XYZ file of C-alpha atoms in Angstrom:
717
model
C -3.310 7.875 -34.026
C -1.413 9.201 -31.830
C 0.165 7.500 -28.103
C -0.073 8.500 -24.708
C 1.391 7.686 -21.363
C -0.284 8.437 -18.265
C 2.767 7.871 -15.816
C 5.363 6.061 -15.380
C 7.413 4.094 -12.294
C 9.772 6.170 -10.858
C 11.978 4.000 -8.585
C 14.075 2.668 -11.548
C 14.636 -0.695 -13.044
C 16.773 -1.732 -9.955
C 15.648 0.644 -7.194
C 18.322 3.106 -7.898
C 15.920 5.885 -6.124
C 15.244 3.623 -3.542
C 18.627 3.311 -2.424
C 19.433 7.160 -3.051
C 16.768 8.014 -0.692
C 17.844 5.507 1.993
C 21.338 6.723 1.641
C 20.513 10.646 1.821
C 18.057 9.990 4.753
C 20.741 8.079 6.627
C 23.144 11.431 5.905
C 25.503 8.868 3.818
C 24.776 11.158 0.718
C 23.767 14.573 0.103
C 20.924 16.390 -1.187
C 22.891 16.911 -4.862
C 23.649 13.312 -5.217
C 20.179 12.607 -4.227
C 18.819 15.071 -7.509
C 21.559 13.675 -9.375
C 20.301 10.314 -9.131
C 16.743 11.222 -9.414
C 17.665 13.325 -12.928
C 19.455 10.435 -14.651
C 15.945 8.483 -14.400
C 13.744 10.838 -15.363
C 16.097 11.563 -18.105
C 16.145 7.496 -18.549
C 12.434 7.304 -18.328
C 11.913 10.615 -21.172
C 14.468 9.024 -24.028
C 12.792 5.807 -23.549
C 9.728 6.807 -24.624
C 10.545 9.371 -26.783
C 12.391 6.308 -28.580
C 9.544 3.579 -28.562
C 7.516 6.606 -30.322
C 5.178 7.700 -27.938
C 3.884 11.213 -28.897
C 2.373 12.622 -25.651
C 4.808 11.764 -22.524
C 4.107 13.034 -19.057
C 6.414 14.929 -16.635
C 6.040 15.974 -13.126
C 4.893 12.442 -12.566
C 8.472 11.501 -10.608
C 8.005 11.667 -7.116
C 10.906 11.506 -4.168
C 7.868 10.438 -2.093
C 4.235 10.812 -3.931
C 1.932 13.098 -5.873
C -0.291 14.123 -3.454
C 2.692 15.490 -0.886
C 4.060 17.157 -4.262
C 0.810 18.856 -4.848
C 0.864 20.100 -0.712
C 4.556 21.223 -1.633
C 3.541 23.111 -4.763
C 0.496 24.978 -2.712
C 2.308 25.304 0.395
C -0.113 24.059 2.282
C 2.449 22.601 5.315
C 0.879 22.207 8.395
C 2.493 24.204 11.383
C 4.443 21.855 13.285
C 6.927 21.460 10.784
C 8.306 25.131 11.347
C 8.077 26.164 7.606
C 8.489 29.698 7.268
C 7.968 30.157 3.758
C 10.240 30.419 0.413
C 10.698 27.204 -1.719
C 9.807 23.700 0.102
C 13.294 21.787 0.700
C 14.224 18.569 1.257
C 14.199 18.693 5.192
C 10.459 20.096 4.772
C 9.153 18.075 2.446
C 10.741 14.496 4.131
C 9.432 15.752 7.425
C 6.059 16.111 6.029
C 6.693 12.176 5.071
C 8.254 10.572 7.689
C 7.942 12.863 10.622
C 11.545 13.930 12.533
C 12.995 13.684 16.135
C 10.377 16.095 18.089
C 7.085 16.143 15.524
C 5.273 13.249 13.687
C 4.388 12.716 10.169
C 1.272 13.188 8.169
C -1.215 10.517 8.047
C -0.426 8.133 4.817
C -3.509 5.881 3.499
C -3.776 3.995 0.234
C -4.173 5.514 -3.126
C -7.818 4.177 -3.994
C -7.921 0.856 -4.409
C -3.732 0.156 -5.064
C -1.320 -0.996 -2.693
C 0.550 2.725 -3.414
C 0.074 5.375 -0.307
C -0.111 8.944 -0.178
C 0.644 11.610 2.350
C -3.066 13.184 3.662
C -3.023 16.563 3.361
C -4.297 18.955 6.171
C -6.215 21.599 5.847
C -8.403 24.191 7.397
C -9.833 27.679 6.979
C -6.751 29.274 8.082
C -4.282 27.758 5.444
C -2.007 30.251 4.240
C -1.192 28.723 0.754
C 1.324 30.062 -1.656
C 3.527 28.929 -4.429
C 5.829 27.094 -2.876
C 7.306 24.112 -4.945
C 8.250 24.848 -9.097
C 8.859 21.350 -9.289
C 6.056 20.496 -12.591
C 7.895 23.818 -14.260
C 11.452 22.978 -13.524
C 10.814 19.227 -14.926
C 9.101 20.518 -17.690
C 11.872 22.622 -18.682
C 15.128 19.802 -17.775
C 13.191 17.771 -20.479
C 12.504 20.129 -22.974
C 16.151 20.509 -22.565
C 16.944 17.167 -23.117
C 15.007 17.414 -26.234
C 11.890 15.969 -25.312
C 8.385 17.979 -25.023
C 6.451 16.569 -22.495
C 3.035 16.957 -21.215
C 3.029 18.314 -17.628
C 0.965 16.396 -15.399
C -0.881 18.045 -12.052
C -3.031 16.521 -9.551
C -6.339 18.157 -10.459
C -7.593 21.051 -7.543
C -10.724 19.470 -6.544
C -9.046 15.918 -6.188
C -6.700 17.552 -4.304
C -9.362 18.918 -1.782
C -11.270 15.755 -1.782
C -8.064 13.491 -1.020
C -7.285 15.881 2.117
C -8.886 16.031 5.348
C -9.327 18.527 8.336
C -6.286 19.864 10.121
C -5.680 18.356 13.827
C -8.530 21.236 15.881
C -10.483 21.655 12.757
C -14.205 20.835 12.781
C -14.891 17.749 10.899
C -17.641 19.281 9.202
C -15.391 21.641 7.821
C -15.968 21.659 4.083
C -12.666 21.143 1.774
C -14.541 22.398 -0.812
C -14.702 25.627 0.520
C -10.948 26.256 0.019
C -11.176 26.149 -3.790
C -10.937 29.761 -4.493
C -7.875 29.948 -2.217
C -6.220 26.977 -4.238
C -7.155 28.483 -7.603
C -5.091 31.784 -7.918
C -1.868 29.114 -7.074
C -2.726 26.594 -10.012
C -3.201 29.851 -12.364
C 0.546 30.968 -11.561
C 1.576 27.058 -12.305
C -0.515 27.246 -15.339
C 0.911 30.494 -16.430
C 4.565 29.713 -15.826
C 4.325 26.326 -17.709
C 2.721 28.182 -20.522
C 5.745 30.563 -20.375
C 7.826 27.656 -20.453
C 6.508 26.286 -23.856
C 4.260 24.128 -22.525
C 1.299 23.309 -25.366
C -0.229 20.591 -23.236
C -1.030 19.751 -19.558
C -2.796 17.110 -18.396
C -4.995 17.704 -14.863
C -5.304 14.364 -13.136
C -8.907 14.168 -11.044
C -9.316 10.282 -10.407
C -11.722 11.719 -7.839
C -14.569 11.701 -10.655
C -14.776 7.482 -10.668
C -16.209 7.859 -7.282
C -19.857 8.102 -6.485
C -20.053 11.644 -5.925
C -22.867 14.157 -4.932
C -24.390 17.039 -7.020
C -22.254 19.124 -4.753
C -19.240 17.465 -5.703
C -19.741 17.319 -8.968
C -20.391 21.193 -8.938
C -17.363 22.180 -7.830
C -15.325 20.480 -10.882
C -17.312 22.694 -12.658
C -16.574 25.887 -10.775
C -12.992 25.017 -10.569
C -12.347 24.351 -14.676
C -14.843 27.847 -15.182
C -12.368 29.997 -12.888
C -9.242 28.657 -14.790
C -10.775 29.037 -18.075
C -9.244 32.034 -19.116
C -5.335 31.167 -18.181
C -5.944 27.836 -19.907
C -6.471 29.911 -22.873
C -3.629 29.353 -25.292
C -2.829 25.771 -23.917
C -4.322 22.300 -24.774
C -5.854 20.666 -21.741
C -6.584 17.465 -20.898
C -8.656 16.040 -17.562
C -7.279 12.455 -16.952
C -9.507 9.466 -14.717
C -8.499 6.322 -13.829
C -9.067 2.826 -11.895
C -13.002 3.002 -13.030
C -15.125 4.207 -15.645
C -17.304 7.786 -14.718
C -20.813 7.364 -14.072
C -23.314 9.314 -16.245
C -23.441 11.998 -14.475
C -19.893 12.520 -13.740
C -19.278 12.213 -17.623
C -21.870 14.829 -18.144
C -19.496 17.183 -16.224
C -16.396 16.080 -17.067
C -17.408 16.700 -21.045
C -18.462 20.245 -20.387
C -15.647 21.429 -18.497
C -14.539 24.449 -19.308
C -11.009 25.257 -20.855
C -10.106 21.700 -21.241
C -9.488 20.210 -24.788
C -9.842 16.053 -23.903
C -10.022 13.691 -21.414
C -8.721 10.216 -21.319
C -8.093 9.166 -24.746
C -9.787 11.665 -26.502
C -7.439 14.630 -26.882
C -8.397 18.009 -28.865
C -11.363 15.693 -30.628
C -8.543 12.918 -31.571
C -8.715 9.498 -30.299
C -5.286 8.087 -28.534
C -4.071 5.274 -27.607
C -3.214 5.545 -24.240
C -2.710 3.499 -20.901
C -5.702 3.109 -18.445
C -3.210 4.681 -15.848
C -0.085 5.526 -14.196
C 2.346 2.583 -15.303
C 3.748 3.253 -11.864
C 1.739 0.468 -10.486
C 3.472 -2.245 -12.990
C 7.170 -3.560 -12.811
C 9.533 -1.735 -14.737
C 11.172 -3.936 -17.265
C 10.802 -7.760 -18.610
C 14.013 -7.877 -19.763
C 15.539 -7.380 -16.271
C 13.783 -10.945 -15.741
C 16.275 -13.397 -16.053
C 14.591 -16.295 -14.270
C 11.239 -16.712 -15.768
C 10.991 -19.356 -18.290
C 10.345 -18.177 -22.145
C 6.536 -19.589 -22.167
C 5.505 -17.283 -18.897
C 7.673 -14.163 -19.979
C 5.676 -14.657 -23.192
C 2.308 -14.012 -21.103
C 3.441 -10.784 -19.291
C 4.325 -7.235 -19.853
C 5.802 -5.118 -17.550
C 5.896 -0.852 -18.341
C 8.429 -0.889 -20.280
C 6.652 -3.725 -22.807
C 3.254 -1.397 -21.680
C 4.792 1.600 -23.742
C 5.656 -0.207 -27.081
C 2.227 -2.194 -26.848
C 0.753 1.178 -26.804
C 2.449 2.576 -29.784
C 1.927 -0.754 -31.795
C -1.673 -0.394 -31.016
C -1.980 3.252 -32.214
C 0.336 2.587 -35.369
C -2.369 -0.047 -36.269
C -5.162 1.845 -35.857
C -3.547 4.684 -38.167
C -3.938 1.841 -40.964
C 0.419 1.051 -40.236
C -0.437 -2.612 -40.190
C 2.344 -3.976 -41.912
C 4.773 -2.319 -39.266
C 3.177 -4.207 -36.548
C 2.279 -7.326 -37.837
C 4.814 -9.752 -36.123
C 4.146 -8.254 -33.028
C 0.459 -9.225 -33.143
C 1.222 -12.789 -34.235
C 3.352 -13.175 -31.396
C 0.701 -11.794 -28.821
C -1.662 -14.046 -30.487
C 0.324 -16.676 -30.318
C 1.041 -16.020 -26.669
C -2.087 -15.838 -25.576
C -3.129 -19.454 -26.917
C -0.271 -20.632 -24.667
C -1.247 -19.563 -22.337
C -4.765 -20.742 -22.684
C -3.766 -24.667 -23.328
C -0.554 -24.888 -20.766
C -1.244 -27.419 -18.555
C 0.672 -25.396 -15.564
C -1.875 -23.443 -15.416
C -4.785 -25.635 -14.400
C -5.260 -28.382 -11.562
C -8.293 -30.074 -11.362
C -8.024 -31.476 -7.900
C -7.700 -27.722 -6.837
C -11.171 -26.695 -8.796
C -13.022 -29.517 -7.061
C -12.078 -28.294 -3.875
C -12.958 -24.326 -4.672
C -16.423 -25.826 -5.943
C -16.900 -27.605 -2.591
C -16.691 -24.460 -0.678
C -20.094 -23.692 -2.125
C -23.245 -23.861 0.281
C -21.446 -23.077 3.573
C -20.176 -19.783 5.015
C -17.399 -21.350 7.012
C -18.021 -20.095 10.792
C -16.654 -21.193 13.695
C -19.068 -23.411 15.632
C -18.619 -20.998 19.403
C -19.170 -17.548 19.462
C -16.338 -15.319 20.036
C -17.378 -14.185 23.726
C -17.067 -18.128 24.887
C -14.055 -18.564 22.573
C -11.735 -15.704 24.524
C -12.533 -17.267 27.849
C -11.389 -20.312 26.601
C -8.309 -19.210 24.930
C -7.975 -16.824 28.286
C -7.934 -19.907 30.528
C -4.877 -21.235 28.082
C -3.080 -18.067 27.960
C -3.469 -16.373 31.014
C -2.175 -13.212 29.558
C -2.757 -9.953 31.534
C -5.257 -7.097 30.483
C -3.817 -5.040 28.218
C -1.914 -7.515 26.762
C 1.054 -6.335 24.502
C 2.133 -7.856 21.206
C 3.617 -6.402 17.930
C 2.736 -7.396 14.323
C 5.276 -9.692 13.366
C 8.139 -8.447 11.972
C 11.519 -7.226 13.533
C 14.148 -4.529 11.911
C 15.414 -6.247 8.732
C 19.507 -5.856 9.375
C 22.068 -5.502 7.100
C 23.744 -8.834 7.901
C 20.177 -10.462 7.835
C 19.393 -8.916 4.269
C 23.110 -10.622 3.448
C 22.036 -13.984 4.463
C 19.195 -14.449 2.722
C 20.882 -12.435 -0.257
C 23.934 -15.383 -0.153
C 21.589 -17.932 0.273
C 19.701 -17.715 -2.546
C 22.799 -17.507 -4.709
C 24.059 -20.545 -3.186
C 26.942 -19.083 -1.395
C 26.044 -20.291 1.590
C 24.491 -23.774 2.644
C 21.051 -24.160 3.924
C 22.625 -25.871 7.594
C 24.327 -21.969 7.560
C 21.352 -20.372 6.599
C 19.258 -22.186 9.179
C 21.675 -21.641 11.475
C 21.772 -17.625 11.027
C 18.140 -17.488 11.275
C 17.848 -19.551 14.241
C 20.301 -17.294 15.888
C 18.439 -14.104 14.201
C 14.969 -15.698 16.028
C 16.530 -16.557 19.205
C 17.649 -12.683 19.575
C 14.209 -11.235 18.517
C 12.426 -13.341 21.191
C 15.295 -12.442 24.029
C 14.900 -8.902 23.348
C 10.930 -9.310 23.445
C 11.514 -11.076 26.969
C 13.470 -8.616 28.069
C 11.013 -6.011 27.434
C 8.299 -8.483 29.213
C 5.861 -8.708 25.771
C 3.338 -10.888 26.194
C 2.714 -12.620 23.075
C 5.296 -12.890 20.856
C 6.730 -13.090 17.223
C 9.443 -14.772 15.761
C 10.359 -11.542 13.929
C 10.157 -12.902 10.292
C 13.881 -13.112 9.500
C 13.233 -15.654 7.080
C 10.726 -13.363 4.845
C 11.876 -10.290 2.847
C 7.885 -9.749 2.374
C 4.824 -11.165 3.611
C 3.661 -11.998 0.384
C 6.220 -13.122 -1.838
C 7.369 -15.332 1.144
C 3.949 -17.499 0.653
C 4.002 -16.757 -2.904
C 6.972 -18.487 -3.440
C 5.868 -21.619 -1.544
C 2.884 -22.162 -3.482
C 1.631 -23.529 -6.847
C 0.561 -21.434 -9.184
C 2.912 -18.669 -8.310
C 5.617 -17.091 -10.362
C 8.658 -14.720 -9.172
C 10.980 -12.338 -10.780
C 14.225 -10.924 -9.712
C 13.410 -7.225 -10.404
C 9.844 -6.616 -10.821
C 9.870 -3.995 -8.114
C 6.730 -1.804 -7.557
C 6.492 1.116 -5.293
C 4.620 0.805 -2.454
C 5.443 4.339 -0.549
C 8.717 6.280 -0.200
C 11.183 4.161 -0.481
C 9.268 1.453 0.199
C 9.112 -1.221 -3.015
C 7.293 -4.674 -3.052
C 8.075 -7.346 -5.710
C 4.313 -8.504 -6.334
C 4.212 -12.431 -6.887
C 2.247 -13.477 -10.347
C -0.468 -16.022 -10.167
C -0.647 -17.586 -13.570
C -2.499 -20.814 -12.661
C -4.967 -22.513 -9.705
C -3.348 -22.455 -6.242
C -2.245 -25.094 -3.699
C 0.099 -25.541 -0.718
C 2.571 -28.591 -1.626
C 3.846 -28.670 2.071
C 4.097 -26.484 5.341
C 5.414 -23.299 5.050
C 5.678 -21.502 8.294
C 5.921 -24.743 10.738
C 9.553 -25.126 11.380
C 10.088 -21.598 12.151
C 6.964 -21.112 14.251
C 7.898 -24.440 16.027
C 11.525 -22.961 16.275
C 10.576 -19.920 18.341
C 8.301 -21.154 20.379
C 10.537 -23.566 21.820
C 13.097 -21.083 23.021
C 10.106 -19.606 25.269
C 7.359 -20.133 27.851
C 5.373 -17.327 26.320
C 2.917 -17.684 23.522
C 4.623 -16.995 20.314
C 2.328 -15.787 17.072
C 2.433 -18.402 13.840
C 2.096 -15.712 11.540
C 0.518 -15.891 8.068
C -0.687 -13.684 5.037
C -4.312 -14.146 4.801
C -5.651 -14.538 1.583
C -7.252 -11.603 0.494
C -4.231 -10.057 0.873
C -1.993 -12.439 -1.140
C -4.635 -11.619 -3.667
C -4.309 -8.146 -3.698
C -0.701 -7.486 -3.530
C -0.225 -9.739 -6.352
C -0.497 -9.289 -9.920
C -3.834 -11.658 -10.311
C -4.597 -14.102 -13.369
C -7.492 -12.679 -15.596
C -8.711 -15.902 -17.118
C -11.322 -16.308 -13.850
C -13.277 -14.274 -11.579
C -10.849 -13.133 -8.699
C -13.144 -14.642 -5.775
C -12.594 -18.026 -7.281
C -8.374 -17.379 -6.916
C -8.952 -16.304 -3.416
C -10.813 -19.307 -2.351
C -7.939 -21.599 -3.609
C -5.611 -19.700 -1.729
C -7.699 -19.584 1.392
C -7.914 -23.363 1.051
C -4.260 -23.527 1.008
C -3.728 -20.860 4.170
C -6.610 -23.225 6.100
C -3.842 -26.420 5.447
C -0.885 -24.112 6.889
C -3.345 -22.665 9.867
C -4.392 -26.486 10.686
C -0.778 -27.655 10.650
C 0.310 -24.623 13.232
C -2.035 -25.740 15.838
C -1.088 -29.456 15.521
C 2.562 -28.292 16.293
C 1.311 -26.463 19.190
C 0.973 -22.626 18.119
C -1.493 -21.413 20.212
C -1.568 -18.100 18.495
C -2.132 -17.352 14.930
C -2.209 -14.337 12.952
C -3.517 -14.030 9.797
C -2.716 -10.521 8.321
C -5.575 -9.165 6.176
C -3.758 -5.753 5.812
C -5.043 -5.579 2.197
C -8.756 -6.259 2.940
C -10.002 -2.690 3.088
C -7.433 -1.981 -0.351
C -9.632 -4.272 -2.697
C -13.062 -2.535 -2.095
C -14.325 -1.439 -5.419
C -14.812 1.988 -5.723
C -18.385 2.237 -6.646
C -20.739 1.182 -3.282
C -22.737 -0.706 -5.558
C -20.311 -3.603 -5.643
C -19.167 -3.227 -2.200
C -21.687 -5.608 -1.070
C -20.332 -8.634 -3.201
C -16.593 -7.989 -2.552
C -17.247 -7.838 1.058
C -19.071 -11.137 1.337
C -16.165 -13.390 -0.832
C -13.464 -11.598 1.009
C -14.636 -11.707 4.441
C -15.689 -15.582 3.585
C -12.220 -16.273 2.433
C -10.827 -15.402 5.468
C -13.055 -17.362 7.538
C -12.165 -20.418 5.189
C -8.703 -20.659 6.445
C -9.669 -20.886 10.466
C -12.881 -22.322 10.376
C -11.564 -25.575 11.986
C -9.467 -24.894 14.549
C -10.277 -25.736 18.221
C -11.648 -22.334 20.299
C -8.536 -22.491 22.530
C -6.648 -21.592 19.192
C -6.588 -17.684 19.002
C -7.047 -16.406 15.485
C -5.058 -12.653 15.230
C -5.699 -10.768 11.719
C -3.989 -7.332 11.133
C -5.032 -4.449 8.797
C -3.500 -1.183 8.146
C -3.223 2.327 6.564
C -6.532 2.512 5.277
C -10.320 3.804 6.122
C -11.864 0.866 7.976
C -14.833 2.587 9.611
C -17.101 2.176 6.735
C -16.330 -1.703 6.776
C -16.406 -2.174 10.314
C -19.320 -4.391 10.513
C -17.720 -6.640 7.403
C -14.184 -6.358 9.595
C -16.750 -7.732 12.941
C -17.999 -10.376 10.567
C -14.735 -11.754 9.624
C -14.951 -13.471 13.157
C -11.599 -13.131 14.715
C -10.212 -13.188 18.335
C -8.157 -10.600 18.049
C -7.797 -7.902 15.347
C -4.939 -5.673 15.772
C -4.998 -2.499 13.640
C -3.876 0.983 12.248
C -4.744 3.892 14.503
C -2.083 6.783 15.612
C -0.645 7.593 12.479
C -4.299 8.352 11.026
C -4.564 10.562 13.907
C -6.959 7.632 15.699
C -10.180 7.924 13.203
C -11.017 4.141 14.077
C -11.632 4.995 17.544
C -14.372 7.798 15.829
C -16.554 4.666 14.826
C -16.525 2.891 18.584
C -17.658 6.108 19.988
C -20.776 6.528 17.490
C -21.781 3.687 19.108
C -20.665 0.237 17.039
C -20.096 -2.917 19.544
C -16.872 -5.012 19.141
C -17.245 -7.902 21.321
C -13.540 -9.519 20.092
C -10.321 -8.662 21.426
C -8.552 -5.658 19.775
C -5.413 -3.537 19.541
C -5.710 -0.399 17.880
C -1.914 0.624 17.228
C -0.944 2.784 19.714
C 2.233 4.045 17.751
C 3.243 4.939 14.102
C 6.125 2.930 12.710
C 6.367 4.653 9.725
C 8.338 7.503 11.446
C 12.071 7.470 13.270
C 10.308 9.436 15.734
C 10.326 7.494 19.235
C 7.291 8.022 21.329
C 7.204 8.181 24.551
C 5.866 6.753 27.567
C 3.164 9.496 28.613
C 1.917 9.655 24.856
C 1.457 6.044 24.404
C -0.196 6.021 28.028
C -2.748 8.872 26.511
C -3.383 6.815 23.769
C -4.447 4.017 25.676
C -6.525 6.239 28.189
C -8.186 6.878 24.970
C -8.988 3.798 23.666
C -10.650 2.370 27.066
C -12.955 5.771 26.951
C -14.517 4.044 24.057
C -13.530 -0.037 24.800
C -13.939 -2.348 27.160
C -10.350 -2.950 28.803
C -10.749 -6.723 29.026
C -10.893 -6.941 24.861
C -7.814 -4.089 24.527
C -4.672 -5.177 23.569
C -1.636 -2.568 23.220
C 0.705 -2.647 20.077
C 2.095 -0.703 17.267
C 0.495 0.287 14.347
C 1.754 -2.083 11.956
C 5.221 -4.323 11.747
C 8.738 -3.347 12.532
C 10.889 -4.477 9.462
C 11.426 -0.579 8.266
C 12.610 0.532 11.634
C 16.184 -0.119 13.162
C 16.590 -1.370 16.530
C 17.560 1.741 18.036
C 14.508 2.688 17.470
C 12.557 -0.247 18.010
C 13.983 -0.685 21.406
C 13.093 2.252 23.639
C 9.649 2.282 21.635
C 8.551 -1.160 22.421
C 10.328 -0.502 26.079
C 7.851 2.631 26.119
C 5.042 0.937 25.144
C 4.907 -1.991 27.611
C 5.987 0.690 30.382
C 2.713 2.584 29.493
C 0.626 -0.561 29.384
C 1.841 -0.954 32.664
C 0.942 1.943 33.844
C -2.671 1.921 32.683
C -2.785 -1.679 34.229
C -2.230 0.264 37.627
C -4.488 2.954 36.894
C -7.401 0.277 36.307
C -6.531 -1.986 39.135
C -6.645 1.647 41.496
C -9.677 2.227 40.020
C -11.611 -0.535 41.096
C-alpha cells in the first residue's frame, strides 16, 4: 500500500514566499532573489515528504500566484493588452496578468470552487494563438530529480482549464470554450513528451470540473481530450484527480473509461493508495510552529505536515505494518476521546438559544422600501452616495503597533492612543475627499475573521497557521472547536470613537456569520448550519449594541456567502436557506432607521441573486469591476432589485489608479440598469492591501465621478 499527496502549501511555514513576492513587487529585491526563495521552499517540501515515506510526491504544485495562471502561461494564452510578443513568459507579463500594471488592468480573479483560494480567470476566444510558453512543469520536475526526489508532475487538465475560463472581452458570450480543445491539446502533448523525456514515470492531470453537474456535451469533451492524448500518454502512468466532492454516476463512467489513463483518485494502476482528498494548499503548514495552543487542543488538530504523516501511517497500517504505527493510532484514539468529553466544547445555554430559533424566519417587520425612506430622512444622503467597504491601508507602522501590543512591548493605553490617531487620520482623509458615509478603517484588525474569532468563545487561534488566499495574500483561519458565544462587545468602542470624530454617518463594521463560518476551520461534530446559527446570535448581540451606541449604519459583511455554496445544485436550496436565515438573524431586531449594509466579493453572484435579495439588507456593496461588470447582466435580464446597491466601480486588488472618466463610465453603465435612487458608488472591496499613494487618488477620482454623474442626472431632469 503506497501513499500519495495531491498538493502542498506553497507559502512556507512562516510565509517566506509572501515576503519574497512583496519585496520583489516593491522593487526591493531581484527576480533571482525571488527564485532562490521559491527553490528553497520547493526543496524543503519535497525532502519533507520523502523523509516521511510518501511514495507519490507532487511537483508543479508550487506557484508564484496560482496554478490556473501557470497553465495560462504554459499555453501562451496572454491577452493582447499585456504586450507579450512570444517567447518564455517572464515575471513582468505573468504578474501583470495577475495584478495589472500602471497602464492596463488585471485579469478577473474569482474563487476556486467552494474555497477561499482564488484563481485568475483565463480570457479566451477563437483568435487566441496558443503556444508552449512556460516550461515550469518540466523545470520543476528536473529540479526535484536533481535533488534525488522522483516526483509526480501535476497539470491542470485541458478540459477543466477551458471550463474555468471565460470568453474574452469582445467575444460573444455564447462562444464555446470547449471548441478550443483541438488548439490546446498539441501543447499538452509537448509538455507530456518533455516530461517523459526528462524521466517522469507518472503524470497527474487535475480535472476538478468532473465533480460538477455536467451535461453530456461537457462529459464527452473529457472523452475526446484523453482519446486525442492517448498515444502521447503511452509509456507513462497517468492519473486523473478530482477533489472537493464525489463524482456523479455519469461522470464516474466517463472518468473510468478515459483513454490513456492508468488510474484516478486513490486508485493508481489497479492499486489502491492512501491519498489526501485534495491539495493540502487549503490547510496551514505545520502544527509544530504553534507555541500558544494548549496541549489538549493541539492533540485534536493536524496541519499539512501532520497530515502527510497520517497518510503514510494509514498506508502502513493497510499494508499490514500495524505494529509500526500502533502508538500513532493509540494517541489518535485518545485525542478523539478527549475532544468528545471535554467541557470546553459544549455550552448548554448557547445550544438552547440556537434551538429556540426554529419556527421563525427572522425578517424585519417593515419592507425595504419603507425602511430606505426612513433612513434617508435620518441620514440625508445625496443621490449616488459614496462610501468605501471598510478597511484602509495597513501601514508598516500600524502593523508594528499591533505586533508590539500583542507582544506586551507597549501598554494598552499606548496601543489605544495609536489606534485612535490612525482612525482620526482615516476620518480626516475621508472628509477631505468628501465621502458621504465613512468607515473607521479597521486599524485594530489584522484580519476581518480573526478579529472577531479572537473575541468569541469556542474559537482558537494560531501563531503561524497561515493559508494562502491569492498571490501573496494569506489568512489565518480561526479554529472553531466548541459552541460559540459573545462574552462582551467587540467593536462598539472603536465605532463609537470614530463616530465622535465626525458629523457624517460612520459605519459599524462587522463580519457576518456565514463568512466567519466559511473562513474558519469548522468543528465536524455537529452540522455546519448549527454552528452558523450560534455565530449569528453572537453577531446579533453586537449589532444591537452598536445601534444603542448611536451607530446608524452597520455593515455586516458576507463576502463568503457564495463561496460556501455546495458544488452540486441539488444541495443549493438547503445551504442558501440556512445561510440567508443566519444573516437575517443578525439584524432582525434593529429599528427601521438603522441602515444595514452587507458586502460580497470575488464570486459569481448572478446565479444566487434571488437569495441575495432574500437577505433583506438595506444596501449591498458587491464586487463588479474586476469581473468585467458581469453582475450588471443579471439586471439587464430583468431582475428587479429594490434595495440600495453599490456594484464596485474599481478593482482594489490592482495598484492601477482608475481615472475619473473611467469610473464615471462605469456608473453610467450601472444607471442603465439600476435606478439612481438606489445606486451607491464604492470600490470593489476593502483597501487594506493598497498603499495610501494609490488609495487617495483613486478615491478622489471616485468621488469626482459621482459628483459628475449627479450633475448629469440633475441636468437631465
